[in-house]
PDB file of C-alpha atoms in Angstrom:
ATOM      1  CA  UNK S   1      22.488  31.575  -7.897  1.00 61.00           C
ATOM      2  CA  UNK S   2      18.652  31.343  -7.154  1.00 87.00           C
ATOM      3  CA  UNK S   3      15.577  31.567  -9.581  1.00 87.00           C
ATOM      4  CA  UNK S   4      15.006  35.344 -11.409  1.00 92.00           C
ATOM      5  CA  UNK S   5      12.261  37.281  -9.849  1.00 94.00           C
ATOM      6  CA  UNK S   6      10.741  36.040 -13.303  1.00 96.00           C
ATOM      7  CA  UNK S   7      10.780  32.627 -12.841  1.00 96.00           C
ATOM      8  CA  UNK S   8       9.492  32.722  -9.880  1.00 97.00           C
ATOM      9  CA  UNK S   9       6.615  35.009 -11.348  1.00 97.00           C
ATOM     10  CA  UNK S  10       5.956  32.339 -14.111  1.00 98.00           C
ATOM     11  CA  UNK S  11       5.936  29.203 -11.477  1.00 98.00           C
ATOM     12  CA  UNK S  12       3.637  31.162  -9.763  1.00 98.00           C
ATOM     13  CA  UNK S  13       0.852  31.914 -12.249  1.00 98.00           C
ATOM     14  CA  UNK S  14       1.469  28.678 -13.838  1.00 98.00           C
ATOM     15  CA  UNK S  15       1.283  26.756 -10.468  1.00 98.00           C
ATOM     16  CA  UNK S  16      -2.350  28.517  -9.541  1.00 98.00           C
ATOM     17  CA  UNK S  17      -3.123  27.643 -13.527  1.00 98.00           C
ATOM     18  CA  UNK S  18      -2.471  23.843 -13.030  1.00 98.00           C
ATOM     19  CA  UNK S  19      -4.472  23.718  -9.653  1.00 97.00           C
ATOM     20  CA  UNK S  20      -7.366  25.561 -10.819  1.00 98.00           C
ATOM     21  CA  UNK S  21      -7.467  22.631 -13.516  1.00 97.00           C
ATOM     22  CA  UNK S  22      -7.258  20.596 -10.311  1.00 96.00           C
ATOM     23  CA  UNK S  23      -3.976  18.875 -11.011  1.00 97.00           C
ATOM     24  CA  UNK S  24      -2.213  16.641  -8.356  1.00 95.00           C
ATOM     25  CA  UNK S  25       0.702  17.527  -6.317  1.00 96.00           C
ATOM     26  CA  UNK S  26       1.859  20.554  -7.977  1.00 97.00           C
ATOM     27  CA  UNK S  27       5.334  21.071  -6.479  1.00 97.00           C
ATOM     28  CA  UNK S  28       8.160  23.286  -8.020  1.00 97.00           C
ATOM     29  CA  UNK S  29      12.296  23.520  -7.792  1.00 97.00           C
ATOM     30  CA  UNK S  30      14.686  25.952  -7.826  1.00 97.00           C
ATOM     31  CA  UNK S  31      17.366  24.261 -10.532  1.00 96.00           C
ATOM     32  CA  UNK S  32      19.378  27.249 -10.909  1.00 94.00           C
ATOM     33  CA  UNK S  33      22.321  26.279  -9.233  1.00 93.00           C
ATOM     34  CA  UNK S  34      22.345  22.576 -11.085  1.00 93.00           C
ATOM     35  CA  UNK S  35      21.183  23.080 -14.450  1.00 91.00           C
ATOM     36  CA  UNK S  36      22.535  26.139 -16.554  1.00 89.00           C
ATOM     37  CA  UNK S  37      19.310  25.877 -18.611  1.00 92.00           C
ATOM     38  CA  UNK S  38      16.683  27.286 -16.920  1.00 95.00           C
ATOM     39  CA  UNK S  39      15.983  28.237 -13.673  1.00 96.00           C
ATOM     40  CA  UNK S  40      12.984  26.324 -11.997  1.00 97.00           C
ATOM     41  CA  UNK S  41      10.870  23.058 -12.930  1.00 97.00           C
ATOM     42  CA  UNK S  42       6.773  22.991 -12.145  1.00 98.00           C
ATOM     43  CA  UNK S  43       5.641  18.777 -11.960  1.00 98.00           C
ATOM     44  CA  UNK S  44       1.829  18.058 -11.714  1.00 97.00           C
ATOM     45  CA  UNK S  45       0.595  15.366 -12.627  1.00 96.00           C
ATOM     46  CA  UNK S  46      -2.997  14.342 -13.256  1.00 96.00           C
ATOM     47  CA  UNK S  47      -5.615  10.742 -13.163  1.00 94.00           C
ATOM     48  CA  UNK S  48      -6.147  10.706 -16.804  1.00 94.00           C
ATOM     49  CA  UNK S  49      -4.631  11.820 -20.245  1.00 94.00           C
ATOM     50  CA  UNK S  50      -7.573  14.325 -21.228  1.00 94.00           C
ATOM     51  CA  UNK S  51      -6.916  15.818 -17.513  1.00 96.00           C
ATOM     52  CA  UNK S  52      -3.310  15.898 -18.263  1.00 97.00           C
ATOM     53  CA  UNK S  53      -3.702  18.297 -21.572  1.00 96.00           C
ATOM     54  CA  UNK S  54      -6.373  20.578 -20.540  1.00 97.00           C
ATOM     55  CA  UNK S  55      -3.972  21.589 -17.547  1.00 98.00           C
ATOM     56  CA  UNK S  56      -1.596  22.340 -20.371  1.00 98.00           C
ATOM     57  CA  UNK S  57      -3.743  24.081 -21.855  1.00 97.00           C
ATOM     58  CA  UNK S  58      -4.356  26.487 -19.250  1.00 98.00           C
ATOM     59  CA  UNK S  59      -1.213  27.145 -18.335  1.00 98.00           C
ATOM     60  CA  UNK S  60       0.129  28.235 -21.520  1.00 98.00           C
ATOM     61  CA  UNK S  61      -2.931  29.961 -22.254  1.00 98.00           C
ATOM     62  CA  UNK S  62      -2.303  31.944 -18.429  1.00 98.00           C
ATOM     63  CA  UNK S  63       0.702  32.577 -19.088  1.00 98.00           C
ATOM     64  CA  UNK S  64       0.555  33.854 -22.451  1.00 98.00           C
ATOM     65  CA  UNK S  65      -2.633  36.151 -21.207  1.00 98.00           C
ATOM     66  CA  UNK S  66      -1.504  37.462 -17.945  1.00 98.00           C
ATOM     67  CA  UNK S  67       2.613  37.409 -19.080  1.00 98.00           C
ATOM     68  CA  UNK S  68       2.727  37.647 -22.469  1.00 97.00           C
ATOM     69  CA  UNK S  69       4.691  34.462 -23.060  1.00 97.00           C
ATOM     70  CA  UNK S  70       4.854  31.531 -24.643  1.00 97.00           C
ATOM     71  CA  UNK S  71       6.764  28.072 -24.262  1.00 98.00           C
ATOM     72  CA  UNK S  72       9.827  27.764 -27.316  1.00 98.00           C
ATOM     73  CA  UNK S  73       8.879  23.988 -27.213  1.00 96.00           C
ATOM     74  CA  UNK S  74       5.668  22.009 -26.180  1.00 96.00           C
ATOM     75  CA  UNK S  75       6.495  18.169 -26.008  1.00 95.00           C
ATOM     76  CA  UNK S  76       4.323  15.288 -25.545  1.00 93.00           C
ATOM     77  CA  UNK S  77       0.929  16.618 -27.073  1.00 86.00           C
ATOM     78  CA  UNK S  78       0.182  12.913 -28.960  1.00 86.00           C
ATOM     79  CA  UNK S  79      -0.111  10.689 -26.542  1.00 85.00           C
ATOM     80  CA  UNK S  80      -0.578  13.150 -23.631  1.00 88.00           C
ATOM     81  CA  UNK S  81       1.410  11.533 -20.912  1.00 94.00           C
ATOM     82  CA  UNK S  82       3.978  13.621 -19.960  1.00 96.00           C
ATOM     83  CA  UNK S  83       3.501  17.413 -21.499  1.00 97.00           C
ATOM     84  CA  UNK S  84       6.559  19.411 -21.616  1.00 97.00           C
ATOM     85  CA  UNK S  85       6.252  22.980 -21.882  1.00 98.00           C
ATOM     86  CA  UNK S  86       9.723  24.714 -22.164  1.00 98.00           C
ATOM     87  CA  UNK S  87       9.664  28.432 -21.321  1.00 98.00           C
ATOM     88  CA  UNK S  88      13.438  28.817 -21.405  1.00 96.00           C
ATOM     89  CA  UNK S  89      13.217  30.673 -17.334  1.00 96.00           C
ATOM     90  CA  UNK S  90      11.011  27.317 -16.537  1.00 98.00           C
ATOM     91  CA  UNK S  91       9.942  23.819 -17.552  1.00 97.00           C
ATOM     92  CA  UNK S  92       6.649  22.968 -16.678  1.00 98.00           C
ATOM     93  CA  UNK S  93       6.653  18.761 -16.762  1.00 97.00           C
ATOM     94  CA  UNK S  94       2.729  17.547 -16.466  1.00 97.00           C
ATOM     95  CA  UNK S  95       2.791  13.675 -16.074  1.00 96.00           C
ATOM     96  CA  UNK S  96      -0.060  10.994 -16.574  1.00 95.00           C
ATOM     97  CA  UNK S  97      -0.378   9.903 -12.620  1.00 93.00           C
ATOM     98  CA  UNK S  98       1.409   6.887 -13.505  1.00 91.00           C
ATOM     99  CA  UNK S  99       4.329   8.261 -15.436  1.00 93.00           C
ATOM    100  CA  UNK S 100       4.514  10.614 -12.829  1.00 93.00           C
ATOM    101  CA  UNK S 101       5.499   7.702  -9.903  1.00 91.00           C
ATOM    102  CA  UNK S 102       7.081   5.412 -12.500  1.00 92.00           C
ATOM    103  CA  UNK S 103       9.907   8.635 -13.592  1.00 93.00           C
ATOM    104  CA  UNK S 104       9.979   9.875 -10.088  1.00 93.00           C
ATOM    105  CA  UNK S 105      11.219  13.486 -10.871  1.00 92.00           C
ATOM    106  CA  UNK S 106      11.121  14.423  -7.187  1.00 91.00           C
ATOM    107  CA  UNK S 107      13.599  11.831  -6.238  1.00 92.00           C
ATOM    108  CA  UNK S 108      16.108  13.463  -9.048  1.00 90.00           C
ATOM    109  CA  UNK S 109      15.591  17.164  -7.618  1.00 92.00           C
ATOM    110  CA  UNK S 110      15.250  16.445  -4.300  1.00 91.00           C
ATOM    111  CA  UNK S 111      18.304  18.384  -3.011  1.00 94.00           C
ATOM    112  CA  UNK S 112      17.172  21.360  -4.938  1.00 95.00           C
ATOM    113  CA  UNK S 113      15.426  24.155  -3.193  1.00 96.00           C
ATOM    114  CA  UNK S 114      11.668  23.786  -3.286  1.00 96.00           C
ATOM    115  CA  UNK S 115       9.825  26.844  -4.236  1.00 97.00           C
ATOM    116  CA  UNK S 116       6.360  28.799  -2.559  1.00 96.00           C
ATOM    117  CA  UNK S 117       3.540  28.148  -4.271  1.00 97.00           C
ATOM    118  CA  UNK S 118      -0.037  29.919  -3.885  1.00 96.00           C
ATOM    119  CA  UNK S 119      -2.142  27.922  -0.982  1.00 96.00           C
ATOM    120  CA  UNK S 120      -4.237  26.343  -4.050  1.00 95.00           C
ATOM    121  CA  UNK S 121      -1.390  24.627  -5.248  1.00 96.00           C
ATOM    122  CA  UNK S 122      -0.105  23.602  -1.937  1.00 94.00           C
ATOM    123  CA  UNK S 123      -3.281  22.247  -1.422  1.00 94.00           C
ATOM    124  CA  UNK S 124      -3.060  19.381  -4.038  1.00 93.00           C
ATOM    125  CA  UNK S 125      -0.377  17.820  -2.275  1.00 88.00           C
ATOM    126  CA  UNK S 126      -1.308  14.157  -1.839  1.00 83.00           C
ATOM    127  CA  UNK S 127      -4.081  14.581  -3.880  1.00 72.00           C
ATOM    128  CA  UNK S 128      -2.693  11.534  -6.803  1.00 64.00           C
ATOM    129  CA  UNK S 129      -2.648   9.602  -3.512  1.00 66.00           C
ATOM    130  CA  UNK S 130      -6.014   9.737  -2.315  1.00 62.00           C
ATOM    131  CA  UNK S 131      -7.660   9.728  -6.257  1.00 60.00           C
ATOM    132  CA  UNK S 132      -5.045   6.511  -6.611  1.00 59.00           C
ATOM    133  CA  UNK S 133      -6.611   4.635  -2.944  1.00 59.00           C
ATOM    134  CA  UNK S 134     -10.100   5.658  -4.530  1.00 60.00           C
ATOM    135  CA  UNK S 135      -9.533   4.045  -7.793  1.00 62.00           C
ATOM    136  CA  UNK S 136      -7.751   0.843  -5.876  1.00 56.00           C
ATOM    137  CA  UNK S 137     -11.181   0.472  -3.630  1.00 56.00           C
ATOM    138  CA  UNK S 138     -13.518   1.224  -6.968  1.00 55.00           C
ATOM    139  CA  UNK S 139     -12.010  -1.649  -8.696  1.00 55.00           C
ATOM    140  CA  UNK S 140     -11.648  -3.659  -5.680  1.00 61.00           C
ATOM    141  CA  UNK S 141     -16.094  -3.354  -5.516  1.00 61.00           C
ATOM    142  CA  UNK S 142     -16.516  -3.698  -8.682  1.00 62.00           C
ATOM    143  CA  UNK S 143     -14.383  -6.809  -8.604  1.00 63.00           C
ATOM    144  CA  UNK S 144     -16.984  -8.201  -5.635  1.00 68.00           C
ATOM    145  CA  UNK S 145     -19.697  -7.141  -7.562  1.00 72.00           C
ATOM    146  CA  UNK S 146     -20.723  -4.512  -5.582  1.00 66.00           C
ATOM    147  CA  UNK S 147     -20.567  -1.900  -8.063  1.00 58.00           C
ATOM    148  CA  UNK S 148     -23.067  -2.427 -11.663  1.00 52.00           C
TER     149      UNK S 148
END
C-alpha cells in the first residue's frame, strides 16, 4: 500500500506552506504500509516557539484555502513545542528545534519510504543545523565578551 494521490497532494502544499514560513528540515514519510491510521507524516521543526506556531498557522490556513480542509485535531497549541495537526490522510508534527532532536522522529520512521517534496522544502534540509552552530558561536562571543 503507498500514500493516496491525496496525501501526497496535502504533504505537498503543506510542505511548500512550512518552508515558506522558513521551517527547518521539512522531511515527509510514507506510513501507509506501518500505520493503518493515516497515510504520510510531515516533521519540521523550527528555532523558537513563536516560529513553531506561525508555521502552523500557515499550513492549516493553506490547506484549508487551496484544499478545502481542515485538521480533526490540532495538539500542542499552549506551550507551542510540538504542534500536531491531524488531517486523518496526514499528520503534520512541527517540533521546537530541541524537541525535535531530543524525540528523534526520523530515527522511528526511518525504514519508511521518504516522500518528494517541492525544491523549497528540500532546501531546508540542514537548516536546524547551521541556525543551531550559529546560536553555539553567538553564545560562545557573547560569553568572551565580544558581543554587547
Amino acid at each position: 500500500m503507498t500514500a493516496t494521490d491525496r496525501s501526497l497532494e496535502l504533504i505537498t502544499t503543506a510542505a511548500q506552506a512550512a518552508a515558506d514560513k522558513l521551517a527547518h528540515d521539512i522531511i515527509a514519510y510514507d506510513v501507509s504500509d506501518v500505520l493503518s491510521i493515516t497515510d504520510a507524516f510531515l516533521l519540521a521543526s523550527a528555532p523558537n516557539d513563536r516560529q513553531v506556531k506561525s508555521i502552523v498557522d500557515e499550513i492549516e490556513e493553506r490547506l484549508n484555502k487551496e484544499l478545502g480542509t481542515k485538521p480533526v485535531r490540532r495538539e500542542g497549541d499552549r506551550d507551542a513545542r510540538w504542534i500536531l495537526l491531524d488531517y486523518v490522510d496526514i499528520v503534520v508534527h512541527v517540533q521546537h528545534s530541541e524537541e525535535r532532536v531530543f524525540y528523534a522522529l526520523e530515527r522511528l520512521w526511518k525504514d519508511c519510504p521518504e516522500l518528494d517534496l517541492p525544491a523549497d522544502a528540500k532546501a531546508t534540509r540542514g537548516k536546524g543545523a547551521e541556525h543551531a552552530e550559529l546560536r553555539d558561536a553567538e553564545d560562545a562571543a557573547e560569553l568572551r565578551g565580544e558581543f554587547r
